[in-house]
Amino acid sequence: EIENRNSALRLDTFLTLAFAKGFPYARALLDSYLLGFQLLFMFNKTRYYSPLLWMQGIIISRLTADDYRNFSTAEELSHKTSTFLSRMSSKFLRFLRTMLIASALGFKLLEWYYSPENISQRESNNGANAGHNAVPTPLPPRPSPRGVDVPPNPMLCPLCHEVRKNPAVASSGFAFCFSCIQQYVSEHNECPVTCIPCNVKQIRRIYQA
């Protein structure tokens, strides 16, 4: 058993020394082989730059003057294309911005044209042009969502829902019973229909001849 160990140790030592001495020569031989391929490729003696490319069948060619001209033409065309696309996108964005502003102005113009105030003004102007001197009736104020409902019968009081007694109007122009509107305004200081601020001094009686 001891002899076997000594034999294995001697073999291992021999292989280590052989590798240490032989590796530089093998590496030099491989580098010389690769350098020979590169020199042959440089002097146009072979179409392969290295043995690995030769085994794979890959051919490397040098760029010629025509190739450089083609590259320059392609780069110039690419630059012109990118410049054209950039200009077109810039013009398109300016067009969209202009259309957006024009659409907003057109919408505001339509909103103003079809507003109730403008319709009333146009009707009054048409009446004046036709020879009518009557003053147009102003639009009533809009009822508030938190106010009381206006009865369908204009003769009824919105507070007591009965025929108005001693009719009176608040600052909003809506008519109520005098006692009803006076009590409500004294407690809430606003019109019960429109919720517009109102005080007792602004209540006006309606007298009928």
PDB file of C-alpha atoms in Angstrom:
ATOM      1  CA  GLU A   1       0.000   0.000   0.000  1.00  0.00           C
ATOM      2  CA  ILE A   2       2.878   2.387   0.797  1.00  0.00           C
ATOM      3  CA  GLU A   3       4.477   1.594  -2.556  1.00  0.00           C
ATOM      4  CA  ASN A   4       1.205   2.410  -4.348  1.00  0.00           C
ATOM      5  CA  ARG A   5       1.029   5.775  -2.609  1.00  0.00           C
ATOM      6  CA  ASN A   6       4.610   6.589  -3.502  1.00  0.00           C
ATOM      7  CA  SER A   7       3.966   5.617  -7.138  1.00  0.00           C
ATOM      8  CA  ALA A   8       0.867   7.863  -7.282  1.00  0.00           C
ATOM      9  CA  LEU A   9       2.783  10.736  -5.675  1.00  0.00           C
ATOM     10  CA  ARG A  10       5.635  10.379  -8.161  1.00  0.00           C
ATOM     11  CA  LEU A  11       3.152  10.276 -11.048  1.00  0.00           C
ATOM     12  CA  ASP A  12       1.396  13.388  -9.793  1.00  0.00           C
ATOM     13  CA  THR A  13       4.699  15.200  -9.398  1.00  0.00           C
ATOM     14  CA  PHE A  14       5.799  14.146 -12.863  1.00  0.00           C
ATOM     15  CA  LEU A  15       2.558  15.349 -14.458  1.00  0.00           C
ATOM     16  CA  THR A  16       2.734  18.667 -12.615  1.00  0.00           C
ATOM     17  CA  LEU A  17       6.293  19.299 -13.765  1.00  0.00           C
ATOM     18  CA  ALA A  18       5.471  18.222 -17.305  1.00  0.00           C
ATOM     19  CA  PHE A  19       2.490  20.622 -17.435  1.00  0.00           C
ATOM     20  CA  ALA A  20       4.511  23.462 -15.941  1.00  0.00           C
ATOM     21  CA  LYS A  21       7.277  22.996 -18.501  1.00  0.00           C
ATOM     22  CA  GLY A  22       5.098  22.160 -21.482  1.00  0.00           C
ATOM     23  CA  PHE A  23       2.334  24.818 -21.032  1.00  0.00           C
ATOM     24  CA  PRO A  24       4.463  27.809 -22.140  1.00  0.00           C
ATOM     25  CA  TYR A  25       5.487  25.979 -25.304  1.00  0.00           C
ATOM     26  CA  ALA A  26       1.895  24.936 -26.041  1.00  0.00           C
ATOM     27  CA  ARG A  27       0.661  28.490 -25.424  1.00  0.00           C
ATOM     28  CA  ALA A  28       3.381  29.898 -27.662  1.00  0.00           C
ATOM     29  CA  LEU A  29       2.494  27.391 -30.368  1.00  0.00           C
ATOM     30  CA  LEU A  30      -1.217  28.362 -30.139  1.00  0.00           C
ATOM     31  CA  ASP A  31      -0.427  32.079 -30.250  1.00  0.00           C
ATOM     32  CA  SER A  32       1.870  31.525 -33.251  1.00  0.00           C
ATOM     33  CA  TYR A  33      -0.891  29.596 -34.974  1.00  0.00           C
ATOM     34  CA  LEU A  34      -3.416  32.403 -34.367  1.00  0.00           C
ATOM     35  CA  LEU A  35      -0.885  35.036 -35.414  1.00  0.00           C
ATOM     36  CA  GLY A  36      -0.239  33.104 -38.622  1.00  0.00           C
ATOM     37  CA  PHE A  37      -3.973  33.157 -39.409  1.00  0.00           C
ATOM     38  CA  GLN A  38      -4.108  36.898 -38.794  1.00  0.00           C
ATOM     39  CA  LEU A  39      -1.082  37.566 -40.976  1.00  0.00           C
ATOM     40  CA  LEU A  40      -2.519  35.468 -43.765  1.00  0.00           C
ATOM     41  CA  PHE A  41      -5.802  37.381 -43.459  1.00  0.00           C
ATOM     42  CA  MET A  42      -3.952  40.705 -43.476  1.00  0.00           C
ATOM     43  CA  PHE A  43      -2.161  39.848 -46.736  1.00  0.00           C
ATOM     44  CA  ASN A  44      -5.353  38.470 -48.348  1.00  0.00           C
ATOM     45  CA  LYS A  45      -4.070  34.884 -48.315  1.00  0.00           C
ATOM     46  CA  THR A  46      -7.160  33.609 -46.519  1.00  0.00           C
ATOM     47  CA  ARG A  47     -10.738  34.817 -46.019  1.00  0.00           C
ATOM     48  CA  TYR A  48     -10.857  33.753 -42.350  1.00  0.00           C
ATOM     49  CA  TYR A  49      -9.512  35.842 -39.501  1.00  0.00           C
ATOM     50  CA  SER A  50      -9.106  32.984 -36.997  1.00  0.00           C
ATOM     51  CA  PRO A  51      -9.368  29.168 -36.861  1.00  0.00           C
ATOM     52  CA  LEU A  52     -12.633  29.459 -34.921  1.00  0.00           C
ATOM     53  CA  LEU A  53     -14.211  31.540 -37.710  1.00  0.00           C
ATOM     54  CA  TRP A  54     -12.768  29.056 -40.248  1.00  0.00           C
ATOM     55  CA  MET A  55     -14.479  26.144 -38.476  1.00  0.00           C
ATOM     56  CA  GLN A  56     -17.769  28.093 -38.360  1.00  0.00           C
ATOM     57  CA  GLY A  57     -17.504  29.258 -41.961  1.00  0.00           C
ATOM     58  CA  ILE A  58     -17.784  32.943 -41.060  1.00  0.00           C
ATOM     59  CA  ILE A  59     -16.041  35.307 -43.487  1.00  0.00           C
ATOM     60  CA  ILE A  60     -14.947  38.803 -42.411  1.00  0.00           C
ATOM     61  CA  SER A  61     -14.492  41.376 -45.173  1.00  0.00           C
ATOM     62  CA  ARG A  62     -12.828  44.763 -45.025  1.00  0.00           C
ATOM     63  CA  LEU A  63     -14.830  47.908 -45.665  1.00  0.00           C
ATOM     64  CA  THR A  64     -14.209  49.485 -49.049  1.00  0.00           C
ATOM     65  CA  ALA A  65     -14.584  53.054 -50.221  1.00  0.00           C
ATOM     66  CA  ASP A  66     -17.974  52.148 -51.703  1.00  0.00           C
ATOM     67  CA  ASP A  67     -19.073  50.803 -48.341  1.00  0.00           C
ATOM     68  CA  TYR A  68     -18.083  54.072 -46.638  1.00  0.00           C
ATOM     69  CA  ARG A  69     -19.977  56.050 -49.291  1.00  0.00           C
ATOM     70  CA  ASN A  70     -23.038  53.844 -48.812  1.00  0.00           C
ATOM     71  CA  PHE A  71     -22.849  54.341 -45.057  1.00  0.00           C
ATOM     72  CA  SER A  72     -22.542  58.086 -45.503  1.00  0.00           C
ATOM     73  CA  THR A  73     -25.544  58.129 -47.853  1.00  0.00           C
ATOM     74  CA  ALA A  74     -27.589  56.036 -45.424  1.00  0.00           C
ATOM     75  CA  GLU A  75     -26.693  58.298 -42.499  1.00  0.00           C
ATOM     76  CA  GLU A  76     -27.560  61.397 -44.534  1.00  0.00           C
ATOM     77  CA  LEU A  77     -30.892  59.866 -45.555  1.00  0.00           C
ATOM     78  CA  SER A  78     -31.628  58.895 -41.968  1.00  0.00           C
ATOM     79  CA  HIS A  79     -30.798  62.428 -40.808  1.00  0.00           C
ATOM     80  CA  LYS A  80     -33.058  63.959 -43.465  1.00  0.00           C
ATOM     81  CA  THR A  81     -35.871  61.571 -42.539  1.00  0.00           C
ATOM     82  CA  SER A  82     -35.576  62.343 -38.830  1.00  0.00           C
ATOM     83  CA  THR A  83     -35.452  66.078 -39.565  1.00  0.00           C
ATOM     84  CA  PHE A  84     -38.554  65.822 -41.764  1.00  0.00           C
ATOM     85  CA  LEU A  85     -40.435  63.823 -39.127  1.00  0.00           C
ATOM     86  CA  SER A  86     -39.414  66.296 -36.443  1.00  0.00           C
ATOM     87  CA  ARG A  87     -40.667  69.236 -38.513  1.00  0.00           C
ATOM     88  CA  MET A  88     -43.930  67.478 -39.329  1.00  0.00           C
ATOM     89  CA  SER A  89     -44.559  66.554 -35.694  1.00  0.00           C
ATOM     90  CA  SER A  90     -43.824  70.137 -34.621  1.00  0.00           C
ATOM     91  CA  LYS A  91     -46.249  71.505 -37.231  1.00  0.00           C
ATOM     92  CA  PHE A  92     -48.880  68.955 -36.240  1.00  0.00           C
ATOM     93  CA  LEU A  93     -48.575  69.897 -32.573  1.00  0.00           C
ATOM     94  CA  ARG A  94     -48.917  73.597 -33.433  1.00  0.00           C
ATOM     95  CA  PHE A  95     -51.983  72.765 -35.528  1.00  0.00           C
ATOM     96  CA  LEU A  96     -53.539  70.820 -32.661  1.00  0.00           C
ATOM     97  CA  ARG A  97     -52.852  73.683 -30.243  1.00  0.00           C
ATOM     98  CA  THR A  98     -54.446  76.172 -32.633  1.00  0.00           C
ATOM     99  CA  MET A  99     -57.477  73.930 -33.142  1.00  0.00           C
ATOM    100  CA  LEU A 100     -57.844  73.501 -29.378  1.00  0.00           C
ATOM    101  CA  ILE A 101     -57.833  77.257 -28.811  1.00  0.00           C
ATOM    102  CA  ALA A 102     -60.262  77.793 -31.705  1.00  0.00           C
ATOM    103  CA  SER A 103     -62.577  75.070 -30.357  1.00  0.00           C
ATOM    104  CA  ALA A 104     -62.574  76.627 -26.896  1.00  0.00           C
ATOM    105  CA  LEU A 105     -63.375  80.066 -28.343  1.00  0.00           C
ATOM    106  CA  GLY A 106     -66.120  78.601 -30.546  1.00  0.00           C
ATOM    107  CA  PHE A 107     -67.647  76.770 -27.597  1.00  0.00           C
ATOM    108  CA  LYS A 108     -67.681  79.935 -25.483  1.00  0.00           C
ATOM    109  CA  LEU A 109     -69.226  81.851 -28.396  1.00  0.00           C
ATOM    110  CA  LEU A 110     -72.007  79.259 -28.786  1.00  0.00           C
ATOM    111  CA  GLU A 111     -72.550  79.248 -25.043  1.00  0.00           C
ATOM    112  CA  TRP A 112     -72.944  83.027 -25.052  1.00  0.00           C
ATOM    113  CA  TYR A 113     -75.144  83.010 -28.167  1.00  0.00           C
ATOM    114  CA  TYR A 114     -77.631  80.506 -26.719  1.00  0.00           C
ATOM    115  CA  SER A 115     -77.614  81.919 -23.184  1.00  0.00           C
ATOM    116  CA  PRO A 116     -81.024  83.080 -21.848  1.00  0.00           C
ATOM    117  CA  GLU A 117     -79.756  86.648 -21.435  1.00  0.00           C
ATOM    118  CA  ASN A 118     -78.626  86.863 -25.047  1.00  0.00           C
ATOM    119  CA  ILE A 119     -81.847  85.275 -26.336  1.00  0.00           C
ATOM    120  CA  SER A 120     -83.865  87.813 -24.367  1.00  0.00           C
ATOM    121  CA  GLN A 121     -81.707  90.642 -25.705  1.00  0.00           C
ATOM    122  CA  ARG A 122     -82.134  89.434 -29.293  1.00  0.00           C
ATOM    123  CA  GLU A 123     -85.877  89.175 -28.839  1.00  0.00           C
ATOM    124  CA  SER A 124     -86.024  92.688 -27.437  1.00  0.00           C
ATOM    125  CA  ASN A 125     -83.913  93.998 -30.310  1.00  0.00           C
ATOM    126  CA  ASN A 126     -86.146  92.249 -32.825  1.00  0.00           C
ATOM    127  CA  GLY A 127     -89.177  93.774 -31.146  1.00  0.00           C
ATOM    128  CA  ALA A 128     -87.616  97.211 -31.223  1.00  0.00           C
ATOM    129  CA  ASN A 129     -86.750  96.828 -34.879  1.00  0.00           C
ATOM    130  CA  ALA A 130     -90.330  95.809 -35.597  1.00  0.00           C
ATOM    131  CA  GLY A 131     -91.623  98.998 -33.982  1.00  0.00           C
ATOM    132  CA  HIS A 132     -92.458  97.602 -30.537  1.00  0.00           C
ATOM    133  CA  ASN A 133     -91.405  99.864 -27.710  1.00  0.00           C
ATOM    134  CA  ALA A 134     -92.408  97.498 -24.901  1.00  0.00           C
ATOM    135  CA  VAL A 135     -89.724  96.776 -22.318  1.00  0.00           C
ATOM    136  CA  PRO A 136     -88.894  93.045 -22.269  1.00  0.00           C
ATOM    137  CA  THR A 137     -89.933  91.169 -19.176  1.00  0.00           C
ATOM    138  CA  PRO A 138     -86.866  90.247 -17.118  1.00  0.00           C
ATOM    139  CA  LEU A 139     -86.284  86.587 -16.419  1.00  0.00           C
ATOM    140  CA  PRO A 140     -87.296  85.466 -12.942  1.00  0.00           C
ATOM    141  CA  PRO A 141     -84.523  84.393 -10.589  1.00  0.00           C
ATOM    142  CA  ARG A 142     -83.912  80.691 -10.409  1.00  0.00           C
ATOM    143  CA  PRO A 143     -85.338  78.852  -7.368  1.00  0.00           C
ATOM    144  CA  SER A 144     -82.722  77.465  -4.993  1.00  0.00           C
ATOM    145  CA  PRO A 145     -82.453  73.680  -4.522  1.00  0.00           C
ATOM    146  CA  ARG A 146     -82.829  74.187  -0.765  1.00  0.00           C
ATOM    147  CA  GLY A 147     -85.760  76.595  -1.136  1.00  0.00           C
ATOM    148  CA  VAL A 148     -89.475  75.859  -1.054  1.00  0.00           C
ATOM    149  CA  ASP A 149     -91.278  74.685  -4.194  1.00  0.00           C
ATOM    150  CA  VAL A 150     -93.271  77.153  -6.276  1.00  0.00           C
ATOM    151  CA  PRO A 151     -96.899  75.988  -6.660  1.00  0.00           C
ATOM    152  CA  PRO A 152     -98.161  75.541 -10.224  1.00  0.00           C
ATOM    153  CA  ASN A 153    -101.049  77.952  -9.543  1.00  0.00           C
ATOM    154  CA  PRO A 154     -99.603  81.493  -9.552  1.00  0.00           C
ATOM    155  CA  MET A 155    -102.360  82.641  -7.203  1.00  0.00           C
ATOM    156  CA  LEU A 156    -101.175  80.397  -4.344  1.00  0.00           C
ATOM    157  CA  CYS A 157     -98.640  81.356  -1.680  1.00  0.00           C
ATOM    158  CA  PRO A 158     -95.495  79.158  -1.828  1.00  0.00           C
ATOM    159  CA  LEU A 159     -95.393  79.037   2.001  1.00  0.00           C
ATOM    160  CA  CYS A 160     -98.982  78.237   3.040  1.00  0.00           C
ATOM    161  CA  HIS A 161    -100.132  76.906  -0.382  1.00  0.00           C
ATOM    162  CA  GLU A 162    -103.366  78.853  -0.129  1.00  0.00           C
ATOM    163  CA  VAL A 163    -104.729  81.818  -2.082  1.00  0.00           C
ATOM    164  CA  ARG A 164    -102.563  84.773  -1.168  1.00  0.00           C
ATOM    165  CA  LYS A 165    -103.986  87.157   1.423  1.00  0.00           C
ATOM    166  CA  ASN A 166    -102.600  90.698   1.481  1.00  0.00           C
ATOM    167  CA  PRO A 167    -100.044  89.765  -1.204  1.00  0.00           C
ATOM    168  CA  ALA A 168     -96.491  90.995  -0.838  1.00  0.00           C
ATOM    169  CA  VAL A 169     -93.219  90.418  -2.667  1.00  0.00           C
ATOM    170  CA  ALA A 170     -89.734  89.764  -1.364  1.00  0.00           C
ATOM    171  CA  SER A 171     -86.551  91.206  -2.876  1.00  0.00           C
ATOM    172  CA  SER A 172     -86.478  88.263  -5.321  1.00  0.00           C
ATOM    173  CA  GLY A 173     -89.860  89.265  -6.864  1.00  0.00           C
ATOM    174  CA  PHE A 174     -91.834  86.182  -5.767  1.00  0.00           C
ATOM    175  CA  ALA A 175     -95.231  86.924  -4.188  1.00  0.00           C
ATOM    176  CA  PHE A 176     -96.462  85.514  -0.848  1.00  0.00           C
ATOM    177  CA  CYS A 177     -98.988  86.266   1.833  1.00  0.00           C
ATOM    178  CA  PHE A 178     -97.792  89.308   3.739  1.00  0.00           C
ATOM    179  CA  SER A 179     -97.930  87.554   7.098  1.00  0.00           C
ATOM    180  CA  CYS A 180     -96.191  84.435   5.737  1.00  0.00           C
ATOM    181  CA  ILE A 181     -93.280  86.248   4.121  1.00  0.00           C
ATOM    182  CA  GLN A 182     -92.827  88.639   7.031  1.00  0.00           C
ATOM    183  CA  GLN A 183     -92.584  85.800   9.549  1.00  0.00           C
ATOM    184  CA  TYR A 184     -90.236  83.758   7.330  1.00  0.00           C
ATOM    185  CA  VAL A 185     -87.904  86.678   6.564  1.00  0.00           C
ATOM    186  CA  SER A 186     -87.798  87.659  10.222  1.00  0.00           C
ATOM    187  CA  GLU A 187     -86.536  84.172  11.103  1.00  0.00           C
ATOM    188  CA  HIS A 188     -84.258  83.336   8.128  1.00  0.00           C
ATOM    189  CA  ASN A 189     -83.312  86.711   6.508  1.00  0.00           C
ATOM    190  CA  GLU A 190     -83.661  85.263   2.992  1.00  0.00           C
ATOM    191  CA  CYS A 191     -86.221  84.600   0.280  1.00  0.00           C
ATOM    192  CA  PRO A 192     -87.877  81.196   0.860  1.00  0.00           C
ATOM    193  CA  VAL A 193     -87.781  80.334  -2.864  1.00  0.00           C
ATOM    194  CA  THR A 194     -84.427  81.637  -4.131  1.00  0.00           C
ATOM    195  CA  CYS A 195     -82.619  81.900  -0.752  1.00  0.00           C
ATOM    196  CA  ILE A 196     -81.479  85.399  -1.805  1.00  0.00           C
ATOM    197  CA  PRO A 197     -80.687  87.558   1.279  1.00  0.00           C
ATOM    198  CA  CYS A 198     -83.695  89.650   2.259  1.00  0.00           C
ATOM    199  CA  ASN A 199     -84.850  91.642   5.293  1.00  0.00           C
ATOM    200  CA  VAL A 200     -88.222  92.872   6.461  1.00  0.00           C
ATOM    201  CA  LYS A 201     -87.634  96.374   5.081  1.00  0.00           C
ATOM    202  CA  GLN A 202     -87.340  94.963   1.558  1.00  0.00           C
ATOM    203  CA  ILE A 203     -90.807  93.395   1.631  1.00  0.00           C
ATOM    204  CA  ARG A 204     -93.304  95.327  -0.518  1.00  0.00           C
ATOM    205  CA  ARG A 205     -97.083  95.058  -0.391  1.00  0.00           C
ATOM    206  CA  ILE A 206     -98.977  94.593  -3.633  1.00  0.00           C
ATOM    207  CA  TYR A 207    -101.988  96.879  -3.908  1.00  0.00           C
ATOM    208  CA  GLN A 208    -104.770  96.193  -6.359  1.00  0.00           C
ATOM    209  CA  ALA A 209    -107.065  98.934  -7.659  1.00  0.00           C
TER     210      ALA A 209
END
